[in-house]
Coordinates of C-alpha atoms in Angstrom, one line a residue:
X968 CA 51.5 38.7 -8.6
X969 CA 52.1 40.1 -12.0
X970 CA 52.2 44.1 -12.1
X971 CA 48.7 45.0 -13.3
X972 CA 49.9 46.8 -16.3
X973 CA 50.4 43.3 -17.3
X974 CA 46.9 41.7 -15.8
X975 CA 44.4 41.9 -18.7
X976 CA 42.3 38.6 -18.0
X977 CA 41.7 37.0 -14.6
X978 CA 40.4 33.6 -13.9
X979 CA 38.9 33.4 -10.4
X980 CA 37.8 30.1 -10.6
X981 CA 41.2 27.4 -10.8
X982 CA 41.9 24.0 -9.4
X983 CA 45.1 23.1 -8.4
X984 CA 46.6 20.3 -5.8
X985 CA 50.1 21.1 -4.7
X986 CA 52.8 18.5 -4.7
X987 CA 53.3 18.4 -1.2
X988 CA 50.2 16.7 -1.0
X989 CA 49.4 12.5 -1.8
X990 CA 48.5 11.7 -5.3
X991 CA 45.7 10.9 -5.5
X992 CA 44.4 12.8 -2.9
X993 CA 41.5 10.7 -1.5
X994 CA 37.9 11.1 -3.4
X995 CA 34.7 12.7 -1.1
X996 CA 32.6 9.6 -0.9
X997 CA 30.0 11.3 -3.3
X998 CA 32.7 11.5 -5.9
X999 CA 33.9 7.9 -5.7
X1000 CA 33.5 6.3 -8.9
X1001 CA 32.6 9.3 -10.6
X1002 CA 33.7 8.9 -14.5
X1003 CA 34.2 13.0 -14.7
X1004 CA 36.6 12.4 -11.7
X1005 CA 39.0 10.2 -13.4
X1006 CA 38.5 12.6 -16.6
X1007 CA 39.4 15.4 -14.6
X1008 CA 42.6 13.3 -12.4
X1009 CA 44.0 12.4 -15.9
X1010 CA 44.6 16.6 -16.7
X1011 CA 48.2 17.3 -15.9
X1012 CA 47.2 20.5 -14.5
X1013 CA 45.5 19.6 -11.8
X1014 CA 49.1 19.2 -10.5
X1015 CA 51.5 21.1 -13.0
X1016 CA 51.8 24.7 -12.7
X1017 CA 54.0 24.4 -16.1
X1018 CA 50.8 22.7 -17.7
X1019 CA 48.3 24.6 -15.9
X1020 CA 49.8 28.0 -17.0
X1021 CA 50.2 26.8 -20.8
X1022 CA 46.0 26.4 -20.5
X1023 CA 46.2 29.9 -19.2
X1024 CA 47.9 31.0 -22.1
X1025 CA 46.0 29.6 -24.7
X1026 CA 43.0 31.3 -23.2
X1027 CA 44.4 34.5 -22.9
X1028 CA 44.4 34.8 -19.1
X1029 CA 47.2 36.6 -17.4
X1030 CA 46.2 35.6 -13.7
X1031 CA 44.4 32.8 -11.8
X1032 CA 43.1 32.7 -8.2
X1033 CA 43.2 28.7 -7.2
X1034 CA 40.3 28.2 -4.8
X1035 CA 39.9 25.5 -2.3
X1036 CA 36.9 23.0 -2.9
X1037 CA 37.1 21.4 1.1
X1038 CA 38.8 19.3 3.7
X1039 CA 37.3 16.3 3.7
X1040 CA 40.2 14.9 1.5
X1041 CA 42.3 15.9 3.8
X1042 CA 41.1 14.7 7.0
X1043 CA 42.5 11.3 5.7
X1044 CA 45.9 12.1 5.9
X1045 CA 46.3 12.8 9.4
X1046 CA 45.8 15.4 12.0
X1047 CA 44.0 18.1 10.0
X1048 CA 45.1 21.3 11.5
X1049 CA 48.8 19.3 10.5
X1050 CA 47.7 18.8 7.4
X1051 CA 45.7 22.1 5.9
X1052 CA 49.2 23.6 7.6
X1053 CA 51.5 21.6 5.0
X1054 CA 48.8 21.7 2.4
X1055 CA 48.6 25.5 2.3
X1056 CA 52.5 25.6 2.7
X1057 CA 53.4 23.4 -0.3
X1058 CA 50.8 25.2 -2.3
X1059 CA 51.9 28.7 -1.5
X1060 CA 55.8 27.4 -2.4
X1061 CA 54.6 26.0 -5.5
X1062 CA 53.4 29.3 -6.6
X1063 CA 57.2 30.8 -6.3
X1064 CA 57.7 29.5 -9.6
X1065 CA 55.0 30.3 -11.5
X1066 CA 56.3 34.2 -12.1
X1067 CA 53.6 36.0 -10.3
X1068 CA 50.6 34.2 -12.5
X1069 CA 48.8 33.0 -9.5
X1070 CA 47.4 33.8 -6.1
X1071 CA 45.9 31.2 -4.2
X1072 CA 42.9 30.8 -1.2
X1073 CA 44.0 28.7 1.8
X1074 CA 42.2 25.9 3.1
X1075 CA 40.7 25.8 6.4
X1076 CA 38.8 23.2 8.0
X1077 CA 35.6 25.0 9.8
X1078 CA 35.4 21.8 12.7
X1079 CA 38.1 21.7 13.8
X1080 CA 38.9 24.4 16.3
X1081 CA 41.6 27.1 17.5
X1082 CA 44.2 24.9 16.4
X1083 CA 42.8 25.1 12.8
X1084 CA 41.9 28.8 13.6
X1085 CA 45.6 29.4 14.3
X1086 CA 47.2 27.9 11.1
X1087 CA 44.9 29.7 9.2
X1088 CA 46.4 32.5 10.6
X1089 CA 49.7 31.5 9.6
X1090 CA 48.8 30.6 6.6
X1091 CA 47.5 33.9 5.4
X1092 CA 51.3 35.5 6.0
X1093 CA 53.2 32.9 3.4
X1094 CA 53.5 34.3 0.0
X1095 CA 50.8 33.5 -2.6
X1096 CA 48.4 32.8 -0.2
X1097 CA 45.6 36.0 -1.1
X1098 CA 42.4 34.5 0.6
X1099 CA 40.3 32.0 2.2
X1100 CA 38.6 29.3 0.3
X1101 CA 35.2 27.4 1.7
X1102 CA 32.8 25.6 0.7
X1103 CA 29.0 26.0 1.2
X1104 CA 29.0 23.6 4.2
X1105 CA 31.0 21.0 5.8
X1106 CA 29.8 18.3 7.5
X1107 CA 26.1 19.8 6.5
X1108 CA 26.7 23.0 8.4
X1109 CA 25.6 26.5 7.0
X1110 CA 28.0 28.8 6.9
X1111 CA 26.1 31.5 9.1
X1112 CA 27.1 28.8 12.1
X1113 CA 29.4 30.1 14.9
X1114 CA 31.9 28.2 13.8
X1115 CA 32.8 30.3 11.0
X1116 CA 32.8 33.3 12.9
X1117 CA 36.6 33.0 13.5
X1118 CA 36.9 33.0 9.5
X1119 CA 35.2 35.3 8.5
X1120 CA 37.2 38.1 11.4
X1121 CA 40.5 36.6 9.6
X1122 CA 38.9 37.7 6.6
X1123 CA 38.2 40.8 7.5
X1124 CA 41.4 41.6 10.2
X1125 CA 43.7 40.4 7.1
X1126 CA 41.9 42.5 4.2
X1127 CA 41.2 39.1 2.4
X1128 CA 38.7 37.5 0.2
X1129 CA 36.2 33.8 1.0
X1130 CA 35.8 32.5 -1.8
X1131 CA 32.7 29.7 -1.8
X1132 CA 32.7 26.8 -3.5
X1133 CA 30.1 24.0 -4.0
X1134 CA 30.3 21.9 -1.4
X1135 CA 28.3 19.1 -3.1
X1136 CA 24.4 19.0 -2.9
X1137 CA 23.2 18.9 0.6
X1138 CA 23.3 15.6 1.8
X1139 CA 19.9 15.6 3.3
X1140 CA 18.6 16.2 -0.6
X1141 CA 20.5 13.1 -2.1
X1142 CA 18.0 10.5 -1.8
X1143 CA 14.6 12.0 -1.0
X1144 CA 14.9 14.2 -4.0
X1145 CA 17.0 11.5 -6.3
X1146 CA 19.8 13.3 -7.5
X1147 CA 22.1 10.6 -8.3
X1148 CA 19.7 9.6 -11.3
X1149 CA 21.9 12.1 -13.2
X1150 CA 25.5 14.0 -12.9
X1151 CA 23.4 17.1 -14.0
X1152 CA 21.0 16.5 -11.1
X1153 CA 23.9 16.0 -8.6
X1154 CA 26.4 18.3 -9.7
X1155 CA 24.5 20.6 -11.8
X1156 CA 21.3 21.6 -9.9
X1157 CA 22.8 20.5 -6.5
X1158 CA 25.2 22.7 -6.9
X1159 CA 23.0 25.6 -8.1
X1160 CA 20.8 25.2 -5.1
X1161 CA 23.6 24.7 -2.9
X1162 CA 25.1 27.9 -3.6
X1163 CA 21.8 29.6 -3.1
X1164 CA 20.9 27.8 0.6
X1165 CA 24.2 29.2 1.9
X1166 CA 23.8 32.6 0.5
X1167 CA 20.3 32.9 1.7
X1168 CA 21.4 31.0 5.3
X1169 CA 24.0 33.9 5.4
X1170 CA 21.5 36.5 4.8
X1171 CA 19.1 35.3 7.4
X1172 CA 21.4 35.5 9.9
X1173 CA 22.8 38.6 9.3
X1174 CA 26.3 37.7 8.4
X1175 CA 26.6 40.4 5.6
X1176 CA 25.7 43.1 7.9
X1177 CA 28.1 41.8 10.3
X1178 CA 31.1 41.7 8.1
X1179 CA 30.2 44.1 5.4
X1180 CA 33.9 45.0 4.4
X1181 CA 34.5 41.3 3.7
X1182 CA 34.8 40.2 0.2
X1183 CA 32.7 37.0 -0.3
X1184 CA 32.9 35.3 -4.3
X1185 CA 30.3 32.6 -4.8
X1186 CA 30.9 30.3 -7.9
X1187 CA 28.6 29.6 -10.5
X1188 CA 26.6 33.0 -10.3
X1189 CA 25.8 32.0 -6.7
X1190 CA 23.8 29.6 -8.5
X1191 CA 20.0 30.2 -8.5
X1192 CA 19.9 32.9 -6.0
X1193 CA 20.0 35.5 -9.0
X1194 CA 16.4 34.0 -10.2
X1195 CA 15.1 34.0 -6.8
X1196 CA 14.9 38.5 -6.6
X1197 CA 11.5 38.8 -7.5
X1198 CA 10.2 35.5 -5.4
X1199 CA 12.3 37.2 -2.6
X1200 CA 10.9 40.8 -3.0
X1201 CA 7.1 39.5 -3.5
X1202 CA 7.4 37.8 -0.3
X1203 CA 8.8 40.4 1.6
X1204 CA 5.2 42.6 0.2
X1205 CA 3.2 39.5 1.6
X1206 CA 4.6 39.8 4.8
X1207 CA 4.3 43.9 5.3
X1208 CA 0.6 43.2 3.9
X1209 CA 0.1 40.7 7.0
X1210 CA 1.8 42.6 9.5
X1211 CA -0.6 46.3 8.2
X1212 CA -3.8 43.7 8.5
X1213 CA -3.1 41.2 11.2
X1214 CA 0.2 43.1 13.5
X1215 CA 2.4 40.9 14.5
X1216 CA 5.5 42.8 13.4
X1217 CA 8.0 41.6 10.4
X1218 CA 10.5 39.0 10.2
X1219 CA 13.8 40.0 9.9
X1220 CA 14.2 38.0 7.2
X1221 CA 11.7 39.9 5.0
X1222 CA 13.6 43.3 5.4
X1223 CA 16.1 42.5 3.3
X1224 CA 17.0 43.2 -0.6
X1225 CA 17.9 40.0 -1.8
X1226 CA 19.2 42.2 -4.9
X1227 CA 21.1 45.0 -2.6
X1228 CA 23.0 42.1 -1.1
X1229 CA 24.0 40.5 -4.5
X1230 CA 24.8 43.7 -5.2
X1231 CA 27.7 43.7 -2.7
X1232 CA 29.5 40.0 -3.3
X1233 CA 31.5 38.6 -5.8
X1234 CA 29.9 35.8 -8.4
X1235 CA 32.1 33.8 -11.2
X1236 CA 30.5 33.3 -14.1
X1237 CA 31.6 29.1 -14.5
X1238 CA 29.1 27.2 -16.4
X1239 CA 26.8 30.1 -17.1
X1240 CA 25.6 31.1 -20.2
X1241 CA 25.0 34.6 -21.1
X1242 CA 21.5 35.1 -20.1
X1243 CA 22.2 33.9 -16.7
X1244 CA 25.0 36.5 -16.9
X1245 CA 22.7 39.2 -18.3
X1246 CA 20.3 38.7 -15.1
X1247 CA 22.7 39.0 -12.5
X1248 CA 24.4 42.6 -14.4
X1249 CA 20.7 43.9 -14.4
X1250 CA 19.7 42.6 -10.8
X1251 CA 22.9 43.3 -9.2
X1252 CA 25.1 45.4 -11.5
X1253 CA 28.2 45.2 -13.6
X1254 CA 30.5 45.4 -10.6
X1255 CA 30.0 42.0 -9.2
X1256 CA 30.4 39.4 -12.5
X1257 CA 33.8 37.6 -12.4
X1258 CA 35.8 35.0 -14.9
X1259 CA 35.4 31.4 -13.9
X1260 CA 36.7 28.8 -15.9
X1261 CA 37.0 25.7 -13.5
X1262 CA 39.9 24.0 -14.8
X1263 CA 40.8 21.4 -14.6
X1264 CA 37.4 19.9 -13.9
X1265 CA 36.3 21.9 -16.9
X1266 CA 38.3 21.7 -20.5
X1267 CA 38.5 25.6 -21.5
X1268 CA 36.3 24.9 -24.5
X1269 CA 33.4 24.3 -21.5
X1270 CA 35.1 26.6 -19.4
X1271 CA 37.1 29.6 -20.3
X1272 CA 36.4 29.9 -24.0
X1273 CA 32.7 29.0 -23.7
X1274 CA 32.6 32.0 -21.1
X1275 CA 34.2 34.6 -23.4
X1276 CA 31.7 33.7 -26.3
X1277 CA 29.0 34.0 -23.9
X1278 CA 30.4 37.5 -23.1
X1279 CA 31.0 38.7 -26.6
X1280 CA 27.5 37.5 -27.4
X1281 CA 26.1 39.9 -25.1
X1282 CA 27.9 42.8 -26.8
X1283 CA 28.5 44.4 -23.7
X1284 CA 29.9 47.8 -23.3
X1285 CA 33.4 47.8 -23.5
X1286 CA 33.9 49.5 -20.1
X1287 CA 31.5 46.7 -18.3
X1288 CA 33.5 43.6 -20.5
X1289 CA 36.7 45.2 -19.0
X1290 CA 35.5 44.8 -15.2
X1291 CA 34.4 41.3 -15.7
X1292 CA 37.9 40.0 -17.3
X1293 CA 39.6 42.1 -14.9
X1294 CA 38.8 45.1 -12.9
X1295 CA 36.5 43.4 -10.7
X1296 CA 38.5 40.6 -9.9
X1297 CA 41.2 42.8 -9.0
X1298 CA 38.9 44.6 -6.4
X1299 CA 37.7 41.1 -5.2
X1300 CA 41.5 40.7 -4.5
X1301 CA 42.3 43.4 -2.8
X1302 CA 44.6 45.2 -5.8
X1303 CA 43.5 48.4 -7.6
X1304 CA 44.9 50.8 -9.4

C-alpha cells in the first residue's frame, strides 16, 4: 500500500479479474446476454492493472480496494475451495506490480464448507489481500445464516473488512415483480433493494451486535435502506403503542435504530447522486460515506467523476469532503494515522 502521505483519494468500489483466472470468466446466468456485460468485458481494465491504474490516474485516485462480486463464476471451473484458493492467489500476485495502488478483498464461497473456510484463511495472509468480499446472498441465502458465521469471526480474528456487493435482485422477485422489463428494474432497483434486505436481515438477527468490531461496507449507499429510517422508527412507536395497550412484549426487531446501526458501517457512494448522499451524512453521519466508482462496469464519467461533481455540489465542509475521499476509507481498512 502506498504510504498515506501519498493516499489523497480512495476508490473502494473496483473490479478487477486476475490473470490466473479463464477469460472470459463464465457469465451468472442473469447476466447472460446482457449488452452492458460485453460493454463492460470489452474495458481492458477489467484485466490490466497497467490500464486500470491509468483510469485511476485520470480521476485523481491514489488507491483502489478491488471487491469481489461472487462465486458462482467460479464454481465452473472446478473444485471451488481449489479454485477461490488460485483465484485469490493470482489476484493478490498481480497486485505486486501495481506499486502499492491497490488492496484487494478475497473471495470466499459461503456453501461450501471448512474446506472453503480454511483457504479463506490462507488467503487473508498473502500480500494485497486486505478483506473479505461478499455478496448479499448466494444461492438466495441472507447473510445473517449460520453459514457466514465462520466469515464474519475471520473478519473479526484478522482485523479485516466485508465488503457487500449486490448479489443480483433476489431471485424470488425476478418474475412475480417483472424486473427484467428493464436493466434499471433489474440492476438498478434490484440492486437497491437487495442491498437493503441483507442489511435489514442482518439487523434482525442480531449480527451487528454480535460482531460489532467488524467493519462491514455496503455498495451503493446500502441502497434504499437510508430512506427506510423514519418508516423503521415509526414502526418501532407502533409496536411500543401495542405492547402499552394490548401487553404482549416487543419484538426484538423493533428495538433497534435503524439509523444507530448505519451509523456504524461503511456505504460507497457508486451511482448515487448527491441528495442520496446528503441523507445518509444527516441520518448516519459524515463518518460512514465512501468513494465508489465501479469500474470497469461503470466509465468514470458515470462513475468516479460523476461522484466528485455530486460532492462538490454539495459544498461540503472541507473537513467532511476529506473523510469521504479518504479518511474514512482508510479507517474501513484498517490504516490510520
Amino acid at each position: 500500500m502506498l504510504p498515506l502521505d501519498r493516499v489523497r483519494r480512495i476508490d473502494c468500489h473496483v473490479h478487477y479479474i486476475p490473470t490466473g483466472m479463464p477469460n472470459p470468466l463464465p457469465r451468472p446466468d442473469i447476466m447472460r446476454g446482457l449488452p452492458l456485460a460485453d460493454l463492460m468485458e470489452s474495458r481492458p481494465g477489467r484485466r490490466d492493472l497497467r490500464a486500470l491504474t491509468q483510469v485511476m490516474d485520470e480521476t485523481g485516485t491514489d488507491l483502489g480496494l478491488i471487491i469481489s462480486t461472487g462465486t458462482g463464476p467460479l464454481r465452473k471451473l472446478g473444485p471451488i475451495s481449489e479454485v477461490t484458493e488460485a483465484y485469490n492467489r493470482s489476484l493478490s500476485e498481480d497486485l505486486q506490480t501495481a506499486e502499492g495502488r491497490f488492496l484487494a478483498t478475497a473471495v470466499v464461497d459461503p456453501m461450501a464448507g471448512k474446506d472453503e473456510i480454511a483457504q479463506l484463511e490462507r488467503s487473508l495472509k498473502l500480500p494485497n489481500i486486505a478483506g473479505i468480499g461478499l455478496t448479499t446472498g448466494q444461492d438466495g441465502i441472507t447473510l445473517d445464516d449460520a453459514r457466514y458465521v465462520p466469515i464474519f469471526e475471520l473478519a473479526r480474528d484478522y482485523d479485516v473488512p466485508i465488503t457487500i456487493h449486490p448479489g443480483g435482485a433476489w431471485p424470488d422477485w425476478v418474475e412475480p415483480m417483472r424486473l427484467t422489463e428493464s436493466a434499471f428494474l433489474l440492476h438498478g432497483l434490484g440492486f437497491l433493494l437487495a442491498d437493503a434486505m441483507a442489511l435489514f436481515a442482518m439487523a434482525n438477527a442480531g449480527v451487528f451486535e454480535r460482531f460489532p468490531t467488524v467493519r462491514f461496507m455496503f455498495c451503493q449507499l446500502a441502497g434504499v435502506a437510508p430512506f427506510c429510517c423514519g418508516r423503521s422508527e415509526f414502526h418501532n412507536k407502533q409496536e411500543q403503542l401495542r405492547d402499552n395497550v394490548l401487553g404482549g412484549g416487543i419484538p426484538d426487531w423493533a428495538t433497534r435504530d435503524l439509523s444507530e446501526i448505519l451509523s456504524h458501517i461503511w456505504m460507497d457512494t457508486h451511482s448515487q447522486n448527491r441528495n442520496a448522499v446528503r441523507l445518509v451524512l444527516d441520518q448516519a453521519g459524515d463518518h460512514t460515506v465512501v468513494l465508489g466508482g465501479d469500474y470497469p462496469w461503470t466509465p468514470p464519467e458515470f462513475g468516479m467523476d460523476y461522484t466528485m461533481s455530486e460532492l462538490h455540489a454539495l459544498r461540503l465542509p472541507p473537513t467532511t469532503l476529506r473523510k469521504i475521499e479518504r479518511d474514512n476509507a482508510l479507517a474501513l481498512i484498517g490504516h490510520t494515522e
